[in-house]
XYZ file of C-alpha atoms in Angstrom:
466
model
C 28.556 39.038 -2.713
C 29.819 35.513 -3.375
C 28.781 32.920 -0.790
C 31.028 29.951 -0.042
C 30.107 26.722 1.724
C 32.710 24.258 3.000
C 32.073 20.568 3.596
C 34.554 18.493 5.594
C 34.664 14.942 4.215
C 34.074 13.568 0.702
C 32.223 10.428 1.747
C 28.540 9.799 1.180
C 27.297 12.279 3.810
C 29.697 14.980 2.640
C 28.892 14.710 -1.047
C 25.137 14.683 -0.420
C 25.478 17.735 1.840
C 27.535 19.430 -0.880
C 24.788 18.695 -3.413
C 22.243 20.321 -1.107
C 24.440 23.385 -0.598
C 25.101 23.768 -4.311
C 21.517 24.965 -4.806
C 22.038 28.048 -2.621
C 25.805 28.743 -2.458
C 27.915 30.285 -5.193
C 30.869 28.055 -4.300
C 30.945 24.682 -2.528
C 34.327 23.282 -1.523
C 34.646 19.734 -0.165
C 37.787 19.026 1.867
C 39.129 15.507 2.349
C 42.446 14.342 3.730
C 42.604 11.299 1.412
C 43.649 11.235 -2.212
C 40.368 9.995 -3.625
C 40.423 7.062 -6.057
C 39.381 7.671 -9.663
C 37.327 4.477 -9.725
C 35.303 2.307 -7.325
C 38.242 1.413 -5.087
C 38.525 1.078 -1.322
C 40.135 3.941 0.580
C 41.574 3.966 4.080
C 39.276 6.720 5.322
C 36.392 4.215 5.498
C 37.188 1.631 8.198
C 34.026 -0.358 7.394
C 34.385 0.120 3.647
C 35.121 -3.519 2.802
C 32.083 -4.894 4.613
C 28.399 -5.184 3.748
C 26.474 -1.963 3.188
C 22.753 -1.757 2.549
C 21.142 1.383 1.155
C 17.590 1.289 2.452
C 14.565 2.678 0.612
C 14.306 5.692 2.923
C 17.911 6.653 2.283
C 17.605 6.157 -1.464
C 14.445 8.276 -1.596
C 16.338 11.076 0.147
C 19.195 10.816 -2.340
C 16.731 11.057 -5.246
C 15.842 14.573 -4.078
C 19.387 15.843 -3.624
C 21.384 15.574 -6.857
C 19.863 17.785 -9.569
C 18.959 16.109 -12.839
C 19.925 12.594 -11.728
C 17.903 9.596 -10.607
C 20.327 8.113 -8.091
C 18.482 4.801 -8.200
C 18.996 4.478 -11.959
C 22.542 5.809 -11.664
C 23.531 3.244 -9.039
C 21.819 0.364 -10.838
C 23.642 1.325 -14.058
C 26.914 1.301 -12.113
C 26.258 -2.294 -11.017
C 24.251 -2.140 -7.803
C 21.523 -4.739 -7.181
C 17.958 -3.963 -6.128
C 16.536 -6.303 -3.476
C 12.827 -6.238 -2.564
C 12.482 -6.866 1.172
C 9.193 -8.714 0.840
C 10.140 -11.226 -1.846
C 13.852 -11.067 -2.570
C 15.347 -11.790 0.828
C 15.758 -15.024 2.792
C 16.227 -14.184 6.460
C 16.357 -16.234 9.641
C 15.509 -13.967 12.584
C 15.668 -14.887 16.284
C 11.903 -15.485 15.972
C 12.066 -17.741 12.908
C 12.268 -17.493 9.124
C 10.618 -14.478 7.543
C 8.105 -15.571 4.939
C 8.471 -14.370 1.342
C 5.377 -12.696 -0.025
C 4.094 -11.968 -3.514
C 4.148 -8.246 -2.781
C 7.778 -7.110 -3.121
C 7.611 -4.394 -0.464
C 10.220 -1.604 -0.293
C 13.584 -2.288 -1.899
C 17.178 -1.793 -0.847
C 20.307 -1.495 -2.987
C 23.407 -3.619 -2.462
C 26.900 -2.998 -3.816
C 30.356 -2.363 -2.431
C 30.749 0.831 -0.449
C 33.558 1.772 -2.840
C 31.179 1.660 -5.804
C 28.482 3.622 -4.015
C 30.808 6.395 -2.877
C 32.425 6.646 -6.320
C 29.057 6.746 -8.103
C 27.594 9.376 -5.761
C 30.755 11.487 -5.885
C 30.742 11.383 -9.685
C 27.050 12.290 -9.916
C 27.510 15.306 -7.640
C 30.644 16.563 -9.383
C 29.134 16.110 -12.855
C 25.862 17.879 -12.080
C 26.835 20.714 -9.741
C 29.661 23.192 -9.344
C 31.071 21.376 -6.305
C 34.886 21.050 -6.161
C 37.050 18.790 -3.982
C 40.372 19.774 -2.407
C 42.848 17.510 -0.637
C 43.395 19.024 2.804
C 43.279 18.180 6.507
C 41.066 20.402 8.621
C 42.788 21.511 11.834
C 39.990 23.475 13.483
C 36.968 25.669 12.966
C 37.359 29.442 12.910
C 34.941 31.887 14.446
C 33.327 31.971 17.863
C 30.766 30.130 19.938
C 28.136 32.335 18.332
C 29.101 31.827 14.696
C 31.502 29.710 12.637
C 33.314 31.677 9.937
C 35.366 28.972 8.228
C 38.084 26.386 8.803
C 41.817 26.291 9.315
C 43.358 23.613 7.144
C 46.663 21.997 6.307
C 47.770 21.194 2.759
C 50.994 20.210 1.063
C 51.695 23.938 0.690
C 51.193 24.674 4.400
C 48.416 25.963 6.653
C 45.731 28.433 5.619
C 42.379 29.804 6.735
C 39.451 29.215 4.399
C 36.535 31.568 5.017
C 33.032 30.161 4.646
C 29.436 31.316 4.989
C 28.431 27.798 6.008
C 30.353 24.725 7.217
C 29.225 21.092 7.320
C 31.266 18.529 9.209
C 30.787 15.156 7.540
C 34.253 13.847 8.341
C 33.019 10.498 9.634
C 33.573 8.344 12.664
C 36.904 10.003 13.457
C 35.526 13.547 13.475
C 37.126 15.953 15.953
C 33.994 18.067 16.186
C 33.805 17.924 19.998
C 37.384 19.186 20.289
C 36.766 21.874 17.669
C 33.649 23.060 19.472
C 35.526 23.213 22.772
C 38.109 25.469 21.134
C 35.240 27.808 20.244
C 33.884 27.717 23.807
C 31.084 25.188 23.280
C 31.816 22.659 26.020
C 28.500 20.986 26.859
C 28.353 18.252 24.208
C 27.005 15.013 25.662
C 28.201 11.743 24.114
C 27.244 8.106 24.569
C 28.797 4.848 23.383
C 27.208 1.400 23.415
C 29.690 -1.222 22.258
C 28.803 -4.887 21.838
C 32.348 -5.636 20.698
C 31.191 -6.633 17.230
C 33.799 -7.950 14.802
C 33.121 -8.024 11.056
C 34.787 -10.450 8.660
C 34.125 -10.259 4.930
C 35.227 -12.159 1.852
C 34.256 -11.780 -1.800
C 33.367 -14.741 -4.017
C 32.582 -15.154 -7.676
C 28.862 -15.717 -8.092
C 28.559 -19.381 -9.102
C 27.148 -20.142 -12.518
C 23.379 -20.314 -12.397
C 23.159 -18.555 -9.012
C 22.922 -14.975 -10.253
C 19.290 -14.641 -9.177
C 19.647 -16.311 -5.783
C 18.059 -14.099 -3.094
C 20.001 -12.135 -0.532
C 20.445 -14.610 2.319
C 21.067 -13.837 5.971
C 21.149 -15.582 9.304
C 20.674 -12.913 11.956
C 22.294 -12.870 15.387
C 20.162 -13.631 18.432
C 20.753 -11.091 21.230
C 18.339 -12.719 23.651
C 19.931 -16.036 24.611
C 22.659 -14.724 26.892
C 25.343 -15.815 24.413
C 27.598 -13.873 22.041
C 25.866 -12.976 18.789
C 26.845 -14.665 15.512
C 25.486 -13.814 12.065
C 26.237 -14.205 8.386
C 24.917 -12.971 5.068
C 25.410 -13.425 1.341
C 24.519 -10.418 -0.760
C 24.966 -9.797 -4.485
C 27.274 -6.952 -5.518
C 28.582 -5.553 -8.769
C 30.828 -7.566 -11.059
C 28.995 -10.900 -10.722
C 30.248 -11.311 -7.173
C 28.898 -12.276 -3.795
C 29.914 -10.422 -0.655
C 29.866 -12.724 2.354
C 29.921 -10.817 5.634
C 30.069 -12.424 9.064
C 29.615 -10.597 12.354
C 29.968 -11.661 15.964
C 30.161 -10.032 19.384
C 32.865 -10.245 22.028
C 33.271 -13.219 24.320
C 33.419 -15.961 21.712
C 31.239 -14.833 18.813
C 33.985 -13.113 16.823
C 34.397 -14.430 13.247
C 37.892 -15.540 12.174
C 40.255 -14.225 9.516
C 41.503 -17.686 8.546
C 39.752 -18.826 5.306
C 39.059 -22.382 6.481
C 37.766 -21.186 9.847
C 35.665 -18.573 8.008
C 33.783 -21.347 6.204
C 33.401 -23.411 9.386
C 31.911 -20.348 11.119
C 29.220 -20.043 8.434
C 28.330 -23.720 8.740
C 28.059 -23.442 12.525
C 25.469 -20.637 12.408
C 21.924 -21.529 13.589
C 21.252 -22.537 9.974
C 24.129 -23.520 7.639
C 22.591 -22.023 4.469
C 25.311 -19.341 4.100
C 28.054 -21.952 4.389
C 26.300 -24.301 1.990
C 26.079 -21.537 -0.605
C 29.773 -20.669 -0.495
C 31.288 -24.085 0.198
C 31.949 -24.641 -3.514
C 32.201 -20.997 -4.610
C 35.454 -19.458 -5.831
C 36.924 -16.970 -3.330
C 38.294 -13.782 -4.884
C 39.842 -12.060 -1.848
C 41.342 -12.733 1.535
C 39.167 -12.330 4.632
C 39.056 -8.701 5.768
C 38.381 -8.062 9.465
C 37.269 -4.827 11.132
C 36.428 -3.826 14.706
C 35.210 -0.222 14.263
C 31.628 -1.133 15.044
C 30.393 0.600 18.201
C 27.275 2.744 18.448
C 28.442 6.261 19.270
C 26.246 9.337 19.445
C 26.926 13.027 19.930
C 23.829 14.848 21.184
C 24.601 18.064 19.339
C 20.924 18.960 19.052
C 20.871 19.374 22.852
C 23.742 21.876 23.094
C 22.548 25.014 24.899
C 23.879 27.523 22.387
C 24.663 26.148 18.922
C 26.930 28.218 16.629
C 25.328 29.744 13.570
C 26.335 28.350 10.170
C 27.615 24.970 11.358
C 25.954 21.593 10.814
C 27.244 18.097 11.612
C 25.955 15.103 9.640
C 26.593 11.421 8.985
C 29.019 9.430 11.098
C 30.382 12.647 12.592
C 27.013 12.953 14.326
C 26.340 9.290 15.136
C 27.615 5.845 14.237
C 25.720 2.586 14.524
C 26.528 -1.082 14.722
C 26.828 -1.824 10.974
C 24.924 -5.088 11.382
C 21.682 -3.108 11.124
C 22.489 -1.423 7.797
C 21.392 2.073 8.843
C 24.384 4.398 8.546
C 24.182 5.371 4.881
C 20.441 5.943 5.018
C 20.742 8.104 8.153
C 23.400 10.185 6.369
C 21.129 10.659 3.350
C 18.144 11.554 5.526
C 20.250 14.143 7.352
C 21.393 15.695 4.073
C 17.770 15.872 2.945
C 16.877 17.820 6.108
C 19.680 20.254 5.302
C 18.367 20.599 1.744
C 14.801 21.272 2.882
C 15.802 23.985 5.336
C 18.159 25.640 2.833
C 15.445 25.787 0.184
C 12.972 27.162 2.697
C 15.071 29.913 4.236
C 18.323 30.310 2.282
C 21.906 30.117 3.485
C 22.187 32.988 5.942
C 19.004 32.951 8.023
C 19.477 33.105 11.778
C 18.791 29.807 13.517
C 19.135 27.737 10.326
C 21.978 25.571 11.634
C 20.199 24.730 14.891
C 17.003 23.804 13.031
C 18.921 21.482 10.716
C 20.791 19.925 13.628
C 17.561 19.200 15.453
C 15.844 17.798 12.363
C 18.853 15.630 11.542
C 18.588 14.148 15.039
C 15.219 12.544 14.207
C 16.496 9.770 11.901
C 19.485 9.387 14.216
C 17.159 8.757 17.164
C 15.167 6.151 15.229
C 18.289 4.284 14.112
C 19.901 4.568 17.547
C 16.847 3.100 19.253
C 16.735 0.202 16.816
C 20.430 -0.632 17.157
C 20.996 -0.051 20.863
C 17.801 -1.775 21.971
C 19.258 -4.995 20.576
C 22.944 -4.500 21.361
C 22.340 -3.982 25.089
C 21.240 -7.632 25.352
C 24.554 -9.141 24.267
C 26.782 -10.332 27.125
C 29.827 -8.122 27.479
C 28.214 -5.022 25.960
C 29.863 -1.892 27.299
C 28.031 1.361 27.878
C 24.527 0.036 28.282
C 22.340 -2.654 29.792
C 18.620 -3.339 29.405
C 16.355 -1.350 31.707
C 12.624 -1.617 32.299
C 11.772 0.367 29.149
C 14.140 -1.754 27.076
C 12.486 -4.918 28.331
C 9.022 -3.670 27.431
C 10.107 -2.486 23.965
C 11.991 -5.714 23.333
C 9.069 -7.899 24.363
C 6.745 -6.086 21.968
C 9.273 -5.910 19.112
C 9.997 -9.626 19.360
C 6.292 -10.333 19.220
C 5.964 -8.148 16.104
C 8.781 -10.052 14.407
C 7.349 -13.403 15.455
C 3.992 -12.336 14.012
C 5.690 -11.069 10.836
C 6.853 -14.618 10.075
C 3.251 -15.434 9.168
C 1.288 -12.172 8.955
C 1.407 -9.795 6.002
C 0.265 -6.679 7.982
C 2.996 -7.239 10.577
C 5.581 -8.004 7.900
C 4.655 -4.839 6.007
C 5.109 -2.735 9.150
C 8.462 -4.392 9.798
C 9.638 -3.660 6.240
C 8.709 0.007 6.578
C 10.743 0.381 9.764
C 13.698 -1.654 8.457
C 13.784 0.374 5.244
C 13.635 3.683 7.166
C 10.682 4.916 5.138
C 8.983 5.562 8.461
C 9.952 5.620 12.129
C 9.515 2.961 14.830
C 6.085 4.378 15.718
C 4.862 2.532 12.614
C 4.839 -0.551 14.842
C 2.293 1.132 17.117
C -0.390 1.805 14.531
C -3.698 0.132 15.412
C -3.534 -2.279 12.463
C -0.051 -3.427 13.471
C -0.933 -3.736 17.156
C -4.043 -5.736 16.299
C -2.091 -8.076 14.031
C 0.580 -8.498 16.690
C -1.931 -9.301 19.423
C -3.649 -11.807 17.135
C -0.395 -13.562 16.252
C 0.636 -15.090 12.914
C -2.289 -16.642 11.019
C 0.080 -18.771 8.932
C 2.285 -21.509 10.395
C 6.009 -21.023 10.858
C 8.181 -21.776 7.848
C 10.301 -24.897 8.336
C 13.692 -24.242 6.790
C 14.733 -21.471 4.448
C 11.790 -20.274 2.276
C 13.332 -21.124 -1.088
C 11.649 -21.869 -4.397
C 12.225 -25.279 -5.932
C 14.592 -23.692 -8.444
C 16.567 -22.086 -5.605
C 16.696 -25.400 -3.724
C 18.154 -27.007 -6.817
C 20.827 -24.302 -6.971
C 21.606 -24.762 -3.270
C 21.947 -28.539 -3.626
C 24.276 -28.076 -6.583
C 26.466 -25.608 -4.697
C 26.511 -27.540 -1.433
C 29.763 -29.473 -1.074
C 29.459 -30.006 2.652
C 26.894 -32.784 2.609
C 24.480 -30.443 4.472
């Protein structure tokens, strides 16, 4: 008997889930309400699509296991993505000082536009599996509180029911999963939102001549001074371009949409290096602003009675402040958990969906803790404030980061957590705790840790007199 799986949403989480399902289902249908672009172009279904996206090593490793016959790392690099080693290829000013650059590269992340990444992943899945995509809007789930049997959808031809042996909701931040579950009789979903009021503003520039190898550069926001957060970063993307993304929290930290004010904002950051880099660069786009940035979590793994044959992944399960670069990696890690359980037990085993939902909650919990533990410190944050546990965690985490500015063991632990190759408990290993208690053996770096060649490039680009 033919087995059909349905995936709601053709974004990153949906296509990776479809790849996982293709190994065990006879038919995998992905439903998306948008007409998908044929190339790496922005689409309206991704509210954060024009802003900076970082694919961390943990997320990339998960993707490597999901699409049969394809190295996603090589595929994305061939499409134009850049590979950035955290240990040596990044210049970052943290609230605790400049991170030192080490000879050991450490784990790497990939940078490119979200449009390119989605297009490349979608193409790899479609070319190497039997997955098909249909344009349709899902109206509700069919079935009961015990078992989902498919979806009711709307197309240009009208409404229809599409039966399925398994359904994955990966429809993103705007998912209606809580409403759909209520219609089935599942009414005990707990949700939480922590919103620092972050605003993103992004502009693309042509990479200046001679600056193609300049490291990814960021000035991070400081949540701990009782003032609105302000940050900025320059990251290389495909097409010999720089993406410059600014982010600030409510109450005065919000970046502007005006081009001249955009540049002034970068120069007014705690270090003006981002502004100095772009002051003479050629802008290629207007400034794009977005406010869909809150942390929002649905605790689906805690529902008393979870329906068989339904899994929720990606932004439909949890969204995070995009400043921390976690969302895509969490989506990939969730799809990998689905893949592992499917290969272990097959499509129809009782309890499969609940096991996947609980396993997918693990990377969500790690990312949530990392994001929310910082966002609660910004003035004006809604939905959360620092408690006793937050204060203890923050005090230790800040000390780890301060130590990482001059200690390789602490820096290595920090890279592992940032890259999502391991969870936050990595910071509690004896070697990390010992290094943190001892403090940094090397002195703090004064100014951005640039090579002499990079300083020459910066001086040439700087038209501000900085």
